[in-house]
Amino acid sequence: MTITIFKDHDCKGKSQVVAGNIADLKGDAADKPGSIRLTDDDEAVLLFKNDDWHGGALYIRGPKTVSDLGKADDGGRMGFGNSIRSVRVTPFSVDLNISVVMDTGERLPSGWANRAAAETAIRDIVAQANAFLADKRALLRYEIARIRFRLDPKRFDISNWESWVLPGEWKEKNEIDVIFVQRFSKEPVIGRAKFPCFGQAVMVAVMANQKSGPDTPQSNADMASVMVHEIGHYLGLSHGSANDNANNIMFDTYVGGTGFTGKILLPDQVREMHDRLANNISRKGDRDA
């Protein structure tokens, strides 16, 4: 297992093995590298135009050789030639500010008997989401900053309009606000995050509101998959990024009961999320090193 960066194109010139994160390549043998080689399918790397893992991002998943980091045709990215200043091989984290909406009498969403049960379920949901991201070598991890319970009968069964208008005290700066509700009323959806979700909350329904017949409870795996999809929107991924592949986590239709089974995440999608976290002012501060 080796990641090697080279000073020149075509894996020539001075080289160095990337054994860990490099916050600043200045003065290193392969400062401002022109090419890179990853030898193992368990390897993934993020390259950034600025030091301390900022600026535009380029994501590469192995095994792969990129002969010219400045040319998309060679596996690189336009404008990256000889300008890379930092390298990352371990995951960044984003903090989740989680709220659970309660109905009259502090009734929790269906299936959660009490707050302890809800917290246990949410921690499992986040753990399953992180397992998916780790399996795809996304170099991204969710961390639970807090779980709060909000008494708000009007938002227990939430409408489309209400999902964009939330009390200010529900939000936390530099964290992704994730709201668990009973269901979306009047529409058969199980999650929502406006694309691109500039500061808006990510919504996940515990129950799927069917067009006809009884509501369907969502498993932890279902909710984990929905959460990853919606946070993908928050980080700039559209449904179109799935390339019309029903197995892609960002596909616009979800089949209940499937969780992460067969789901994929493309390298270009990973790059977009990290590019947004590193370079877009709307996401400034969301990422933890």
PDB file of C-alpha atoms in Angstrom, residues 45-197:
ATOM      1  CA  VAL A  45      -6.203  10.826  -1.067  1.00  0.00           C
ATOM      2  CA  LEU A  46      -7.307  14.456  -1.127  1.00  0.00           C
ATOM      3  CA  LEU A  47      -5.072  17.084  -2.740  1.00  0.00           C
ATOM      4  CA  PHE A  48      -5.612  20.798  -2.066  1.00  0.00           C
ATOM      5  CA  LYS A  49      -4.408  23.928  -3.819  1.00  0.00           C
ATOM      6  CA  ASN A  50      -3.629  25.714  -0.542  1.00  0.00           C
ATOM      7  CA  ASP A  51      -1.858  24.697   2.639  1.00  0.00           C
ATOM      8  CA  ASP A  52      -3.773  23.389   5.674  1.00  0.00           C
ATOM      9  CA  TRP A  53      -6.177  21.547   3.342  1.00  0.00           C
ATOM     10  CA  HIS A  54      -7.938  24.566   1.880  1.00  0.00           C
ATOM     11  CA  GLY A  55      -8.650  25.809  -1.603  1.00  0.00           C
ATOM     12  CA  GLY A  56      -9.980  23.603  -4.360  1.00  0.00           C
ATOM     13  CA  ALA A  57      -9.895  19.851  -3.767  1.00  0.00           C
ATOM     14  CA  LEU A  58      -8.967  16.896  -5.952  1.00  0.00           C
ATOM     15  CA  TYR A  59      -9.958  13.411  -4.756  1.00  0.00           C
ATOM     16  CA  ILE A  60      -8.319  10.237  -6.045  1.00  0.00           C
ATOM     17  CA  ARG A  61      -9.301   6.681  -5.132  1.00  0.00           C
ATOM     18  CA  GLY A  62      -6.888   3.852  -5.865  1.00  0.00           C
ATOM     19  CA  PRO A  63      -5.485   1.890  -7.417  1.00  0.00           C
ATOM     20  CA  LYS A  64      -4.770   4.652  -9.888  1.00  0.00           C
ATOM     21  CA  THR A  65      -2.015   6.596 -11.595  1.00  0.00           C
ATOM     22  CA  VAL A  66      -2.618  10.224 -12.534  1.00  0.00           C
ATOM     23  CA  SER A  67       0.025  11.214 -15.048  1.00  0.00           C
ATOM     24  CA  ASP A  68      -0.819  14.936 -15.052  1.00  0.00           C
ATOM     25  CA  LEU A  69      -2.620  16.433 -12.065  1.00  0.00           C
ATOM     26  CA  GLY A  70      -3.427  19.506 -14.140  1.00  0.00           C
ATOM     27  CA  LYS A  71      -5.307  17.716 -16.911  1.00  0.00           C
ATOM     28  CA  ALA A  72      -8.695  16.082 -16.486  1.00  0.00           C
ATOM     29  CA  ASP A  73      -7.967  13.777 -19.447  1.00  0.00           C
ATOM     30  CA  ASP A  74      -5.048  12.323 -17.507  1.00  0.00           C
ATOM     31  CA  GLY A  75      -7.018  11.823 -14.316  1.00  0.00           C
ATOM     32  CA  GLY A  76      -6.286  15.193 -12.752  1.00  0.00           C
ATOM     33  CA  ARG A  77      -8.320  18.360 -12.614  1.00  0.00           C
ATOM     34  CA  MET A  78      -8.077  21.444 -14.788  1.00  0.00           C
ATOM     35  CA  GLY A  79      -6.017  24.132 -13.095  1.00  0.00           C
ATOM     36  CA  PHE A  80      -4.305  21.830 -10.581  1.00  0.00           C
ATOM     37  CA  GLY A  81      -1.024  21.465 -12.423  1.00  0.00           C
ATOM     38  CA  ASN A  82       1.971  22.096 -10.142  1.00  0.00           C
ATOM     39  CA  SER A  83      -0.129  24.019  -7.627  1.00  0.00           C
ATOM     40  CA  ILE A  84      -0.937  21.425  -4.953  1.00  0.00           C
ATOM     41  CA  ARG A  85       0.212  22.500  -1.501  1.00  0.00           C
ATOM     42  CA  SER A  86      -1.330  20.015   0.964  1.00  0.00           C
ATOM     43  CA  VAL A  87      -2.338  16.354   1.108  1.00  0.00           C
ATOM     44  CA  ARG A  88      -4.888  14.499   3.240  1.00  0.00           C
ATOM     45  CA  VAL A  89      -5.289  10.736   3.758  1.00  0.00           C
ATOM     46  CA  THR A  90      -7.379  10.592   6.961  1.00  0.00           C
ATOM     47  CA  PRO A  91     -11.038  11.625   7.271  1.00  0.00           C
ATOM     48  CA  PHE A  92     -12.265  15.100   8.036  1.00  0.00           C
ATOM     49  CA  SER A  93     -15.245  15.297  10.361  1.00  0.00           C
ATOM     50  CA  VAL A  94     -18.387  17.402  10.386  1.00  0.00           C
ATOM     51  CA  ASP A  95     -20.411  17.951  13.545  1.00  0.00           C
ATOM     52  CA  LEU A  96     -24.101  17.078  13.633  1.00  0.00           C
ATOM     53  CA  ASN A  97     -26.463  19.167  15.735  1.00  0.00           C
ATOM     54  CA  ILE A  98     -29.351  16.713  16.061  1.00  0.00           C
ATOM     55  CA  SER A  99     -32.879  17.593  17.132  1.00  0.00           C
ATOM     56  CA  VAL A 100     -35.765  15.176  17.676  1.00  0.00           C
ATOM     57  CA  VAL A 101     -39.220  16.729  17.376  1.00  0.00           C
ATOM     58  CA  MET A 102     -41.827  15.676  19.940  1.00  0.00           C
ATOM     59  CA  ASP A 103     -45.613  15.900  19.772  1.00  0.00           C
ATOM     60  CA  THR A 104     -48.098  16.899  22.472  1.00  0.00           C
ATOM     61  CA  GLY A 105     -47.326  15.106  25.736  1.00  0.00           C
ATOM     62  CA  GLU A 106     -43.692  14.748  24.628  1.00  0.00           C
ATOM     63  CA  ARG A 107     -44.616  11.847  22.352  1.00  0.00           C
ATOM     64  CA  LEU A 108     -41.612  10.772  20.304  1.00  0.00           C
ATOM     65  CA  PRO A 109     -41.648   9.639  16.665  1.00  0.00           C
ATOM     66  CA  SER A 110     -43.074   6.135  16.259  1.00  0.00           C
ATOM     67  CA  GLY A 111     -40.870   3.276  17.381  1.00  0.00           C
ATOM     68  CA  TRP A 112     -38.919   5.307  19.919  1.00  0.00           C
ATOM     69  CA  ALA A 113     -40.370   4.466  23.332  1.00  0.00           C
ATOM     70  CA  ASN A 114     -38.359   7.032  25.259  1.00  0.00           C
ATOM     71  CA  ARG A 115     -35.461   9.446  24.915  1.00  0.00           C
ATOM     72  CA  ALA A 116     -32.876   6.800  25.720  1.00  0.00           C
ATOM     73  CA  ALA A 117     -34.242   4.588  22.936  1.00  0.00           C
ATOM     74  CA  ALA A 118     -34.197   7.530  20.522  1.00  0.00           C
ATOM     75  CA  GLU A 119     -30.596   8.372  21.384  1.00  0.00           C
ATOM     76  CA  THR A 120     -29.548   4.734  20.954  1.00  0.00           C
ATOM     77  CA  ALA A 121     -31.231   4.610  17.538  1.00  0.00           C
ATOM     78  CA  ILE A 122     -29.675   7.886  16.400  1.00  0.00           C
ATOM     79  CA  ARG A 123     -26.188   6.780  17.413  1.00  0.00           C
ATOM     80  CA  ASP A 124     -26.702   3.580  15.433  1.00  0.00           C
ATOM     81  CA  ILE A 125     -27.947   5.591  12.432  1.00  0.00           C
ATOM     82  CA  VAL A 126     -24.833   7.782  12.489  1.00  0.00           C
ATOM     83  CA  ALA A 127     -22.588   4.733  12.964  1.00  0.00           C
ATOM     84  CA  GLN A 128     -24.126   3.038   9.909  1.00  0.00           C
ATOM     85  CA  ALA A 129     -23.699   6.226   7.888  1.00  0.00           C
ATOM     86  CA  ASN A 130     -20.040   6.428   8.889  1.00  0.00           C
ATOM     87  CA  ALA A 131     -19.512   2.776   7.994  1.00  0.00           C
ATOM     88  CA  PHE A 132     -20.821   3.514   4.482  1.00  0.00           C
ATOM     89  CA  LEU A 133     -18.553   6.557   4.102  1.00  0.00           C
ATOM     90  CA  ALA A 134     -15.559   4.578   5.356  1.00  0.00           C
ATOM     91  CA  ASP A 135     -16.299   1.709   2.968  1.00  0.00           C
ATOM     92  CA  LYS A 136     -16.364   4.166   0.061  1.00  0.00           C
ATOM     93  CA  ARG A 137     -13.116   5.805   1.272  1.00  0.00           C
ATOM     94  CA  ALA A 138     -14.905   9.155   1.331  1.00  0.00           C
ATOM     95  CA  LEU A 139     -12.450  10.639   3.879  1.00  0.00           C
ATOM     96  CA  LEU A 140     -15.431  12.119   5.694  1.00  0.00           C
ATOM     97  CA  ARG A 141     -16.959  11.261   9.064  1.00  0.00           C
ATOM     98  CA  TYR A 142     -19.998  12.498  10.983  1.00  0.00           C
ATOM     99  CA  GLU A 143     -19.640  13.328  14.681  1.00  0.00           C
ATOM    100  CA  ILE A 144     -22.639  13.835  16.972  1.00  0.00           C
ATOM    101  CA  ALA A 145     -22.176  17.168  18.702  1.00  0.00           C
ATOM    102  CA  ARG A 146     -25.449  16.883  20.652  1.00  0.00           C
ATOM    103  CA  ILE A 147     -28.922  15.370  20.614  1.00  0.00           C
ATOM    104  CA  ARG A 148     -31.746  17.607  21.772  1.00  0.00           C
ATOM    105  CA  PHE A 149     -35.475  16.975  22.103  1.00  0.00           C
ATOM    106  CA  ARG A 150     -37.807  19.719  20.885  1.00  0.00           C
ATOM    107  CA  LEU A 151     -41.453  19.946  21.903  1.00  0.00           C
ATOM    108  CA  ASP A 152     -43.188  21.290  18.784  1.00  0.00           C
ATOM    109  CA  PRO A 153     -46.499  19.589  17.822  1.00  0.00           C
ATOM    110  CA  LYS A 154     -46.775  21.744  14.683  1.00  0.00           C
ATOM    111  CA  ARG A 155     -43.543  20.276  13.303  1.00  0.00           C
ATOM    112  CA  PHE A 156     -43.989  16.701  14.532  1.00  0.00           C
ATOM    113  CA  ASP A 157     -45.702  15.975  11.207  1.00  0.00           C
ATOM    114  CA  ILE A 158     -43.915  18.546   9.108  1.00  0.00           C
ATOM    115  CA  SER A 159     -44.972  20.164   5.853  1.00  0.00           C
ATOM    116  CA  ASN A 160     -42.819  21.243   2.949  1.00  0.00           C
ATOM    117  CA  TRP A 161     -42.968  24.910   3.920  1.00  0.00           C
ATOM    118  CA  GLU A 162     -42.299  24.271   7.601  1.00  0.00           C
ATOM    119  CA  SER A 163     -39.144  22.333   6.821  1.00  0.00           C
ATOM    120  CA  TRP A 164     -37.460  25.585   5.688  1.00  0.00           C
ATOM    121  CA  VAL A 165     -38.618  27.750   8.602  1.00  0.00           C
ATOM    122  CA  LEU A 166     -37.157  26.547  11.887  1.00  0.00           C
ATOM    123  CA  PRO A 167     -36.575  28.360  15.199  1.00  0.00           C
ATOM    124  CA  GLY A 168     -33.167  29.965  15.420  1.00  0.00           C
ATOM    125  CA  GLU A 169     -32.400  28.214  18.701  1.00  0.00           C
ATOM    126  CA  TRP A 170     -32.535  24.869  16.892  1.00  0.00           C
ATOM    127  CA  LYS A 171     -29.437  25.785  14.886  1.00  0.00           C
ATOM    128  CA  GLU A 172     -25.748  25.762  15.764  1.00  0.00           C
ATOM    129  CA  LYS A 173     -23.046  27.653  13.880  1.00  0.00           C
ATOM    130  CA  ASN A 174     -20.489  25.509  12.054  1.00  0.00           C
ATOM    131  CA  GLU A 175     -22.574  22.363  12.504  1.00  0.00           C
ATOM    132  CA  ILE A 176     -24.999  20.524  10.250  1.00  0.00           C
ATOM    133  CA  ASP A 177     -28.478  20.773  11.748  1.00  0.00           C
ATOM    134  CA  VAL A 178     -30.208  17.383  11.432  1.00  0.00           C
ATOM    135  CA  ILE A 179     -33.889  17.199  12.412  1.00  0.00           C
ATOM    136  CA  PHE A 180     -35.748  13.905  12.997  1.00  0.00           C
ATOM    137  CA  VAL A 181     -39.530  14.253  12.616  1.00  0.00           C
ATOM    138  CA  GLN A 182     -42.412  11.793  12.674  1.00  0.00           C
ATOM    139  CA  ARG A 183     -43.167  12.198   8.983  1.00  0.00           C
ATOM    140  CA  PHE A 184     -43.711  14.625   6.147  1.00  0.00           C
ATOM    141  CA  SER A 185     -47.417  15.332   5.895  1.00  0.00           C
ATOM    142  CA  LYS A 186     -49.267  15.512   2.566  1.00  0.00           C
ATOM    143  CA  GLU A 187     -46.326  14.150   0.541  1.00  0.00           C
ATOM    144  CA  PRO A 188     -44.671  10.731   0.197  1.00  0.00           C
ATOM    145  CA  VAL A 189     -41.086  11.710   1.044  1.00  0.00           C
ATOM    146  CA  ILE A 190     -38.735  10.565   3.806  1.00  0.00           C
ATOM    147  CA  GLY A 191     -36.114  13.308   3.857  1.00  0.00           C
ATOM    148  CA  ARG A 192     -35.406  16.805   2.636  1.00  0.00           C
ATOM    149  CA  ALA A 193     -32.463  19.149   2.176  1.00  0.00           C
ATOM    150  CA  LYS A 194     -32.644  21.977  -0.320  1.00  0.00           C
ATOM    151  CA  PHE A 195     -29.907  21.873  -2.961  1.00  0.00           C
ATOM    152  CA  PRO A 196     -27.495  23.449  -2.512  1.00  0.00           C
ATOM    153  CA  CYS A 197     -28.490  23.622   1.117  1.00  0.00           C
TER     154      CYS A 197
END
